[in-house]
Amino acid sequence: MQVEILGSAAGGGFPQWNCNCRNCRLLRMGVFAGKSRTQTQVAVSNDGRRWFLLNASPDLRIQIERTPALQSSGTARDSPIAGVLVTSGDIDQIAGLLSLREFQPFRLYCTASIRRILREDNSVFGMLNRVPHQVCWQDIQVGECVRLHTDAGADSGIRCETFSVSSRYPAYVSAERIAATNADEAGLGVIVTADSGGRLAYLPAVPAISEALQRLLDAVDLVLFDGTFWSNDELIQVQGSGATALEMGHIPVSGSEGSIQLLAGLRRPRKVFIHVNNTNPMLDESGPEYLEVRAAGWEVAEDGWQLSL
Ligand SMILES: [Zn+2]
């Protein structure tokens, strides 16, 4: 399997447009010991020709233009992007769908709850279905293994196993809609397996780590895991108010209840944090937090990484 990390930051990117935290300030001054990042986006391929996006970031257009494998070639209208798998309704996971509205057919896999939220409550996504045979929406059942297909119906050689990690719907979803949806379908983790070899666990938003999740992750080759916040009160420290990491659905990286500690038993996979918020001190490669992450056997994803499993 080929994996392209097109973006690695949490919502807002790094730097974030309205943020003057230490990280964003030093980065803009050109003295930060770390890299800028666009909002999290991953693409996977079994054969290097047909690609599937895992979610669709608000930075998708520029991310495609930075990635030759995802660019149009051949006929006047063409794309190697065969489909998108959406794991939640979070804006930083779906806004990029609106950048794919140029009448290019593709398949869009998501839970029925997310499909209803997007298609029935947010008319702007109707732009994906202005003509027949534009976007083909396919419901996925949590817990089932689904083989991804191209728009023309060809088997891509990639299969995805989804599992529920979060019952939180985004704040823009109405109370009526939440009452009518299945809580299990709010936020998914996904294990992506390619016929050509390689298993990837993709979890950009994880509120808690169970023993079952630990076992799942120890059976894959690469874990791309929620690295949003270093500490539970990180945003409160920066802003003076706001929600904790756990209240926002993200287990922090550090501490006795953090992901480094709870996933210390993982033996098999390469372990990479992704979806890193601009306030997270582990972005600073000269700081103790980054050293702690590396010493624990984890990496911090960067835009442009190309991995082969
Ligand atoms: Zn910032």
mmCIF file of C-alpha atoms and ligand atoms in Angstrom:
data_model
loop_
_atom_site.group_PDB
_atom_site.id
_atom_site.type_symbol
_atom_site.label_atom_id
_atom_site.label_comp_id
_atom_site.label_asym_id
_atom_site.label_seq_id
_atom_site.Cartn_x
_atom_site.Cartn_y
_atom_site.Cartn_z
ATOM 1 C CA MET A 1 0.000 0.000 0.000
ATOM 2 C CA GLN A 2 1.132 3.498 -0.731
ATOM 3 C CA VAL A 3 0.220 6.203 1.759
ATOM 4 C CA GLU A 4 0.546 9.929 1.108
ATOM 5 C CA ILE A 5 0.315 12.298 4.054
ATOM 6 C CA LEU A 6 -0.878 15.450 2.374
ATOM 7 C CA GLY A 7 -1.685 17.322 5.561
ATOM 8 C CA SER A 8 -0.935 16.699 9.223
ATOM 9 C CA ALA A 9 -2.367 19.602 11.267
ATOM 10 C CA ALA A 10 -5.635 19.752 13.163
ATOM 11 C CA GLY A 11 -8.440 22.101 12.126
ATOM 12 C CA GLY A 12 -7.075 25.576 11.473
ATOM 13 C CA GLY A 13 -3.710 24.333 10.185
ATOM 14 C CA PHE A 14 -0.319 25.563 11.349
ATOM 15 C CA PRO A 15 -0.057 28.481 11.585
ATOM 16 C CA GLN A 16 -3.750 29.184 12.135
ATOM 17 C CA TRP A 17 -5.091 32.403 10.626
ATOM 18 C CA ASN A 18 -6.198 34.012 13.892
ATOM 19 C CA CYS A 19 -3.635 32.518 16.258
ATOM 20 C CA ASN A 20 -0.648 34.200 17.849
ATOM 21 C CA CYS A 21 0.314 31.400 20.202
ATOM 22 C CA ARG A 22 4.021 30.751 20.743
ATOM 23 C CA ASN A 23 4.198 28.173 17.956
ATOM 24 C CA CYS A 24 2.326 30.288 15.388
ATOM 25 C CA ARG A 25 4.209 33.453 16.320
ATOM 26 C CA LEU A 26 7.675 31.877 16.089
ATOM 27 C CA LEU A 27 6.771 30.111 12.854
ATOM 28 C CA ARG A 28 5.684 33.397 11.258
ATOM 29 C CA MET A 29 8.894 35.022 12.492
ATOM 30 C CA GLY A 30 10.880 32.300 10.755
ATOM 31 C CA VAL A 31 12.585 31.130 13.950
ATOM 32 C CA PHE A 32 10.484 28.064 14.811
ATOM 33 C CA ALA A 33 12.269 24.708 14.973
ATOM 34 C CA GLY A 34 9.534 22.879 13.121
ATOM 35 C CA LYS A 35 7.452 22.906 9.961
ATOM 36 C CA SER A 36 4.214 24.520 8.894
ATOM 37 C CA ARG A 37 1.397 22.090 8.214
ATOM 38 C CA THR A 38 -1.866 22.022 6.296
ATOM 39 C CA GLN A 39 -4.984 20.415 7.721
ATOM 40 C CA THR A 40 -4.921 16.636 8.023
ATOM 41 C CA GLN A 41 -5.345 14.724 4.790
ATOM 42 C CA VAL A 42 -4.265 11.197 3.898
ATOM 43 C CA ALA A 43 -4.524 9.313 0.602
ATOM 44 C CA VAL A 44 -4.016 5.574 0.063
ATOM 45 C CA SER A 45 -3.498 3.396 -2.993
ATOM 46 C CA ASN A 46 -3.100 -0.298 -3.678
ATOM 47 C CA ASP A 47 -1.464 0.125 -7.078
ATOM 48 C CA GLY A 48 -0.162 3.712 -7.195
ATOM 49 C CA ARG A 49 -2.674 4.578 -9.926
ATOM 50 C CA ARG A 50 -6.067 4.794 -8.241
ATOM 51 C CA TRP A 51 -6.203 6.672 -4.969
ATOM 52 C CA PHE A 52 -8.708 7.027 -2.150
ATOM 53 C CA LEU A 53 -8.827 9.980 0.166
ATOM 54 C CA LEU A 54 -9.369 9.414 3.869
ATOM 55 C CA ASN A 55 -11.646 12.381 4.576
ATOM 56 C CA ALA A 56 -11.455 15.648 2.642
ATOM 57 C CA SER A 57 -9.621 18.556 4.253
ATOM 58 C CA PRO A 58 -10.329 22.266 3.714
ATOM 59 C CA ASP A 59 -6.806 22.465 2.184
ATOM 60 C CA LEU A 60 -7.463 19.717 -0.344
ATOM 61 C CA ARG A 61 -6.977 21.759 -3.520
ATOM 62 C CA ILE A 62 -3.453 22.891 -2.675
ATOM 63 C CA GLN A 63 -2.628 19.460 -1.257
ATOM 64 C CA ILE A 64 -3.518 17.828 -4.591
ATOM 65 C CA GLU A 65 -1.422 20.395 -6.462
ATOM 66 C CA ARG A 66 1.562 19.467 -4.265
ATOM 67 C CA THR A 67 1.137 15.736 -4.965
ATOM 68 C CA PRO A 68 1.849 14.578 -8.550
ATOM 69 C CA ALA A 69 0.253 11.145 -7.982
ATOM 70 C CA LEU A 70 -3.118 12.820 -7.359
ATOM 71 C CA GLN A 71 -3.087 15.181 -10.310
ATOM 72 C CA SER A 72 -5.104 14.979 -13.475
ATOM 73 C CA SER A 73 -3.473 13.455 -16.545
ATOM 74 C CA GLY A 74 -4.698 11.904 -19.744
ATOM 75 C CA THR A 75 -8.050 13.209 -20.948
ATOM 76 C CA ALA A 76 -9.235 16.781 -20.464
ATOM 77 C CA ARG A 77 -11.217 15.816 -17.372
ATOM 78 C CA ASP A 78 -9.654 13.047 -15.348
ATOM 79 C CA SER A 79 -8.459 12.266 -11.830
ATOM 80 C CA PRO A 80 -6.612 9.407 -10.155
ATOM 81 C CA ILE A 81 -8.830 10.075 -7.111
ATOM 82 C CA ALA A 82 -11.382 7.276 -7.249
ATOM 83 C CA GLY A 83 -13.163 7.929 -4.007
ATOM 84 C CA VAL A 84 -13.323 9.337 -0.505
ATOM 85 C CA LEU A 85 -13.969 7.600 2.812
ATOM 86 C CA VAL A 86 -15.403 9.990 5.392
ATOM 87 C CA THR A 87 -14.972 9.083 9.062
ATOM 88 C CA SER A 88 -16.886 11.934 10.703
ATOM 89 C CA GLY A 89 -18.861 15.081 9.992
ATOM 90 C CA ASP A 90 -16.179 17.383 11.419
ATOM 91 C CA ILE A 91 -15.670 20.407 9.193
ATOM 92 C CA ASP A 92 -11.938 19.776 8.847
ATOM 93 C CA GLN A 93 -12.792 16.287 7.547
ATOM 94 C CA ILE A 94 -15.532 17.194 5.067
ATOM 95 C CA ALA A 95 -15.069 20.778 3.837
ATOM 96 C CA GLY A 96 -12.759 19.559 1.070
ATOM 97 C CA LEU A 97 -15.656 17.677 -0.512
ATOM 98 C CA LEU A 98 -16.787 21.074 -1.812
ATOM 99 C CA SER A 99 -13.455 21.320 -3.655
ATOM 100 C CA LEU A 100 -14.373 18.122 -5.533
ATOM 101 C CA ARG A 101 -17.587 19.490 -7.075
ATOM 102 C CA GLU A 102 -16.334 19.874 -10.660
ATOM 103 C CA PHE A 103 -18.459 17.043 -12.107
ATOM 104 C CA GLN A 104 -15.772 14.396 -11.597
ATOM 105 C CA PRO A 105 -17.427 11.063 -10.747
ATOM 106 C CA PHE A 106 -16.191 9.364 -7.592
ATOM 107 C CA ARG A 107 -17.470 7.203 -4.787
ATOM 108 C CA LEU A 108 -18.074 8.639 -1.353
ATOM 109 C CA TYR A 109 -18.205 6.160 1.508
ATOM 110 C CA CYS A 110 -19.689 7.213 4.860
ATOM 111 C CA THR A 111 -22.185 6.087 7.489
ATOM 112 C CA ALA A 112 -25.877 6.670 6.838
ATOM 113 C CA SER A 113 -25.953 9.187 9.698
ATOM 114 C CA ILE A 114 -23.177 11.303 8.178
ATOM 115 C CA ARG A 115 -24.781 11.030 4.725
ATOM 116 C CA ARG A 116 -28.077 12.362 6.070
ATOM 117 C CA ILE A 117 -26.364 15.218 7.880
ATOM 118 C CA LEU A 118 -24.481 16.236 4.745
ATOM 119 C CA ARG A 119 -27.126 15.639 2.105
ATOM 120 C CA GLU A 120 -30.379 16.373 3.932
ATOM 121 C CA ASP A 121 -29.351 19.122 6.363
ATOM 122 C CA ASN A 122 -26.692 20.982 4.373
ATOM 123 C CA SER A 123 -27.909 21.825 0.893
ATOM 124 C CA VAL A 124 -24.480 23.060 -0.206
ATOM 125 C CA PHE A 125 -23.399 19.418 -0.615
ATOM 126 C CA GLY A 126 -26.051 19.119 -3.314
ATOM 127 C CA MET A 127 -23.328 20.534 -5.570
ATOM 128 C CA LEU A 128 -21.843 17.045 -5.586
ATOM 129 C CA ASN A 129 -24.961 15.704 -7.277
ATOM 130 C CA ARG A 130 -26.014 18.305 -9.818
ATOM 131 C CA VAL A 131 -25.974 15.799 -12.678
ATOM 132 C CA PRO A 132 -26.602 12.044 -12.869
ATOM 133 C CA HIS A 133 -23.529 9.854 -12.292
ATOM 134 C CA GLN A 134 -21.638 12.557 -10.419
ATOM 135 C CA VAL A 135 -20.845 11.449 -6.853
ATOM 136 C CA CYS A 136 -21.956 7.953 -5.855
ATOM 137 C CA TRP A 137 -22.709 7.913 -2.113
ATOM 138 C CA GLN A 138 -22.311 4.543 -0.464
ATOM 139 C CA ASP A 139 -23.383 3.829 3.086
ATOM 140 C CA ILE A 140 -20.960 1.885 5.216
ATOM 141 C CA GLN A 141 -21.984 -0.191 8.227
ATOM 142 C CA VAL A 142 -19.860 0.211 11.326
ATOM 143 C CA GLY A 143 -17.988 -3.033 11.969
ATOM 144 C CA GLU A 144 -18.277 -4.313 8.429
ATOM 145 C CA CYS A 145 -15.401 -4.712 6.024
ATOM 146 C CA VAL A 146 -16.018 -2.827 2.788
ATOM 147 C CA ARG A 147 -13.999 -3.164 -0.399
ATOM 148 C CA LEU A 148 -13.502 0.189 -2.079
ATOM 149 C CA HIS A 149 -14.473 0.437 -5.736
ATOM 150 C CA THR A 150 -13.835 2.990 -8.422
ATOM 151 C CA ASP A 151 -16.677 4.919 -9.955
ATOM 152 C CA ALA A 152 -16.687 2.457 -12.864
ATOM 153 C CA GLY A 153 -17.099 -0.413 -10.412
ATOM 154 C CA ALA A 154 -13.570 -1.790 -10.468
ATOM 155 C CA ASP A 155 -12.229 -3.306 -7.259
ATOM 156 C CA SER A 156 -9.455 -1.025 -6.004
ATOM 157 C CA GLY A 157 -7.629 -3.726 -4.053
ATOM 158 C CA ILE A 158 -8.297 -1.809 -0.845
ATOM 159 C CA ARG A 159 -10.609 -2.836 1.945
ATOM 160 C CA CYS A 160 -11.647 -0.832 4.977
ATOM 161 C CA GLU A 161 -12.821 -2.049 8.336
ATOM 162 C CA THR A 162 -14.490 0.666 10.369
ATOM 163 C CA PHE A 163 -15.211 0.817 14.060
ATOM 164 C CA SER A 164 -16.846 3.420 16.261
ATOM 165 C CA VAL A 165 -14.515 5.618 18.295
ATOM 166 C CA SER A 166 -16.758 8.565 19.097
ATOM 167 C CA SER A 167 -20.458 9.255 19.634
ATOM 168 C CA ARG A 168 -20.037 13.035 19.323
ATOM 169 C CA TYR A 169 -21.509 14.838 16.355
ATOM 170 C CA PRO A 170 -20.154 18.258 15.365
ATOM 171 C CA ALA A 171 -21.703 21.367 16.926
ATOM 172 C CA TYR A 172 -23.402 22.328 13.639
ATOM 173 C CA VAL A 173 -25.617 19.200 13.744
ATOM 174 C CA SER A 174 -29.069 19.983 15.144
ATOM 175 C CA ALA A 175 -30.457 18.317 18.261
ATOM 176 C CA GLU A 176 -33.297 16.889 16.156
ATOM 177 C CA ARG A 177 -30.857 15.288 13.771
ATOM 178 C CA ILE A 178 -28.714 13.888 16.566
ATOM 179 C CA ALA A 179 -31.815 12.331 18.111
ATOM 180 C CA ALA A 180 -32.555 10.631 14.793
ATOM 181 C CA THR A 181 -29.046 9.320 14.157
ATOM 182 C CA ASN A 182 -27.074 6.400 15.467
ATOM 183 C CA ALA A 183 -24.461 7.469 18.032
ATOM 184 C CA ASP A 184 -22.145 4.679 16.833
ATOM 185 C CA GLU A 185 -21.899 6.395 13.444
ATOM 186 C CA ALA A 186 -20.597 9.770 14.621
ATOM 187 C CA GLY A 187 -16.857 9.171 14.524
ATOM 188 C CA LEU A 188 -15.051 6.184 13.075
ATOM 189 C CA GLY A 189 -11.622 4.684 13.142
ATOM 190 C CA VAL A 190 -10.620 2.711 10.094
ATOM 191 C CA ILE A 191 -8.224 -0.122 9.346
ATOM 192 C CA VAL A 192 -7.187 0.065 5.698
ATOM 193 C CA THR A 193 -5.763 -3.091 4.129
ATOM 194 C CA ALA A 194 -4.306 -3.349 0.626
ATOM 195 C CA ASP A 195 -4.168 -6.538 -1.466
ATOM 196 C CA SER A 196 -0.611 -5.527 -2.364
ATOM 197 C CA GLY A 197 0.274 -5.652 1.339
ATOM 198 C CA GLY A 198 0.127 -3.337 4.298
ATOM 199 C CA ARG A 199 -2.358 -2.419 6.999
ATOM 200 C CA LEU A 200 -2.938 1.125 8.189
ATOM 201 C CA ALA A 201 -4.952 2.281 11.190
ATOM 202 C CA TYR A 202 -6.285 5.800 10.701
ATOM 203 C CA LEU A 203 -7.631 7.572 13.790
ATOM 204 C CA PRO A 204 -7.481 11.368 13.618
ATOM 205 C CA ALA A 205 -9.940 11.873 16.497
ATOM 206 C CA VAL A 206 -9.934 9.514 19.482
ATOM 207 C CA PRO A 207 -11.612 10.444 22.781
ATOM 208 C CA ALA A 208 -10.582 7.298 24.693
ATOM 209 C CA ILE A 209 -8.385 4.212 24.333
ATOM 210 C CA SER A 210 -9.860 0.824 25.199
ATOM 211 C CA GLU A 211 -8.033 -2.497 25.472
ATOM 212 C CA ALA A 212 -9.871 -3.624 22.347
ATOM 213 C CA LEU A 213 -8.474 -0.626 20.466
ATOM 214 C CA GLN A 214 -4.961 -1.422 21.680
ATOM 215 C CA ARG A 215 -5.291 -4.965 20.328
ATOM 216 C CA LEU A 216 -6.553 -3.668 16.978
ATOM 217 C CA LEU A 217 -3.642 -1.258 16.663
ATOM 218 C CA ASP A 218 -1.058 -3.901 17.477
ATOM 219 C CA ALA A 219 -2.169 -5.867 14.411
ATOM 220 C CA VAL A 220 -1.329 -3.199 11.816
ATOM 221 C CA ASP A 221 1.852 -1.912 10.177
ATOM 222 C CA LEU A 222 1.241 1.821 10.587
ATOM 223 C CA VAL A 223 -0.823 3.776 13.106
ATOM 224 C CA LEU A 224 -1.786 7.350 12.259
ATOM 225 C CA PHE A 225 -3.155 8.505 15.597
ATOM 226 C CA ASP A 226 -4.819 11.576 17.088
ATOM 227 C CA GLY A 227 -2.010 13.954 18.112
ATOM 228 C CA THR A 228 -4.225 17.012 18.472
ATOM 229 C CA PHE A 229 -3.288 18.154 21.975
ATOM 230 C CA TRP A 230 -0.282 17.595 24.187
ATOM 231 C CA SER A 231 -2.212 18.217 27.409
ATOM 232 C CA ASN A 232 -5.846 18.255 28.434
ATOM 233 C CA ASP A 233 -5.909 21.980 29.275
ATOM 234 C CA GLU A 234 -3.723 23.114 26.356
ATOM 235 C CA LEU A 235 -6.270 25.428 24.727
ATOM 236 C CA ILE A 236 -7.309 26.874 28.078
ATOM 237 C CA GLN A 237 -3.670 27.712 28.813
ATOM 238 C CA VAL A 238 -3.310 29.484 25.456
ATOM 239 C CA GLN A 239 -6.690 31.225 25.295
ATOM 240 C CA GLY A 240 -7.484 31.646 28.973
ATOM 241 C CA SER A 241 -10.784 29.791 28.497
ATOM 242 C CA GLY A 242 -12.428 27.131 26.405
ATOM 243 C CA ALA A 243 -12.848 23.377 26.367
ATOM 244 C CA THR A 244 -10.467 20.657 27.461
ATOM 245 C CA ALA A 245 -8.988 18.219 24.955
ATOM 246 C CA LEU A 246 -11.180 15.419 26.296
ATOM 247 C CA GLU A 247 -14.277 17.629 26.075
ATOM 248 C CA MET A 248 -13.396 18.179 22.419
ATOM 249 C CA GLY A 249 -13.071 14.450 21.799
ATOM 250 C CA HIS A 250 -9.277 14.189 21.751
ATOM 251 C CA ILE A 251 -7.247 12.182 24.235
ATOM 252 C CA PRO A 252 -4.097 14.166 25.026
ATOM 253 C CA VAL A 253 -0.685 12.841 24.030
ATOM 254 C CA SER A 254 1.074 13.323 27.386
ATOM 255 C CA GLY A 255 0.424 12.307 30.962
ATOM 256 C CA SER A 256 -0.476 9.109 32.764
ATOM 257 C CA GLU A 257 -3.839 8.997 30.949
ATOM 258 C CA GLY A 258 -2.407 10.129 27.619
ATOM 259 C CA SER A 259 -1.933 8.207 24.397
ATOM 260 C CA ILE A 260 1.839 7.703 24.698
ATOM 261 C CA GLN A 261 1.334 5.975 28.037
ATOM 262 C CA LEU A 262 -1.801 4.031 27.114
ATOM 263 C CA LEU A 263 -0.304 2.812 23.832
ATOM 264 C CA ALA A 264 3.131 2.009 25.267
ATOM 265 C CA GLY A 265 2.445 -1.692 24.803
ATOM 266 C CA LEU A 266 2.217 -1.500 21.000
ATOM 267 C CA ARG A 267 4.973 -3.635 19.507
ATOM 268 C CA ARG A 268 4.239 -4.104 15.837
ATOM 269 C CA PRO A 269 3.254 -0.822 14.177
ATOM 270 C CA ARG A 270 5.146 2.265 13.191
ATOM 271 C CA LYS A 271 3.483 4.935 15.340
ATOM 272 C CA VAL A 272 2.822 8.399 13.966
ATOM 273 C CA PHE A 273 0.856 11.279 15.445
ATOM 274 C CA ILE A 274 -1.303 13.195 12.977
ATOM 275 C CA HIS A 275 -3.983 15.915 13.275
ATOM 276 C CA VAL A 276 -1.656 18.013 15.450
ATOM 277 C CA ASN A 277 -3.051 21.302 16.706
ATOM 278 C CA ASN A 278 -0.963 24.440 16.166
ATOM 279 C CA THR A 279 -0.775 24.961 19.945
ATOM 280 C CA ASN A 280 0.809 21.535 20.562
ATOM 281 C CA PRO A 281 4.367 21.980 21.951
ATOM 282 C CA MET A 282 5.548 18.725 20.320
ATOM 283 C CA LEU A 283 5.621 20.607 16.997
ATOM 284 C CA ASP A 284 8.761 22.345 18.292
ATOM 285 C CA GLU A 285 11.601 19.974 17.440
ATOM 286 C CA SER A 286 13.934 21.773 19.829
ATOM 287 C CA GLY A 287 11.672 21.264 22.819
ATOM 288 C CA PRO A 288 11.415 18.561 25.497
ATOM 289 C CA GLU A 289 7.956 17.446 24.340
ATOM 290 C CA TYR A 290 9.208 16.525 20.868
ATOM 291 C CA LEU A 291 12.136 14.628 22.408
ATOM 292 C CA GLU A 292 9.741 12.776 24.704
ATOM 293 C CA VAL A 293 7.596 11.750 21.726
ATOM 294 C CA ARG A 294 10.592 10.473 19.779
ATOM 295 C CA ALA A 295 12.037 8.674 22.797
ATOM 296 C CA ALA A 296 8.709 6.862 23.204
ATOM 297 C CA GLY A 297 8.992 5.541 19.652
ATOM 298 C CA TRP A 298 6.485 7.908 18.073
ATOM 299 C CA GLU A 299 6.899 10.267 15.121
ATOM 300 C CA VAL A 300 5.065 13.504 14.345
ATOM 301 C CA ALA A 301 3.639 13.446 10.819
ATOM 302 C CA GLU A 302 4.675 16.105 8.326
ATOM 303 C CA ASP A 303 3.031 17.207 5.099
ATOM 304 C CA GLY A 304 4.479 15.470 2.077
ATOM 305 C CA TRP A 305 5.476 12.205 3.707
ATOM 306 C CA GLN A 306 5.194 9.249 1.337
ATOM 307 C CA LEU A 307 5.055 5.866 3.035
ATOM 308 C CA SER A 308 5.091 2.405 1.556
ATOM 309 C CA LEU A 309 3.657 -0.465 3.602
HETATM 310 ZN ZN ZN B 1 -1.264 28.940 17.195
#
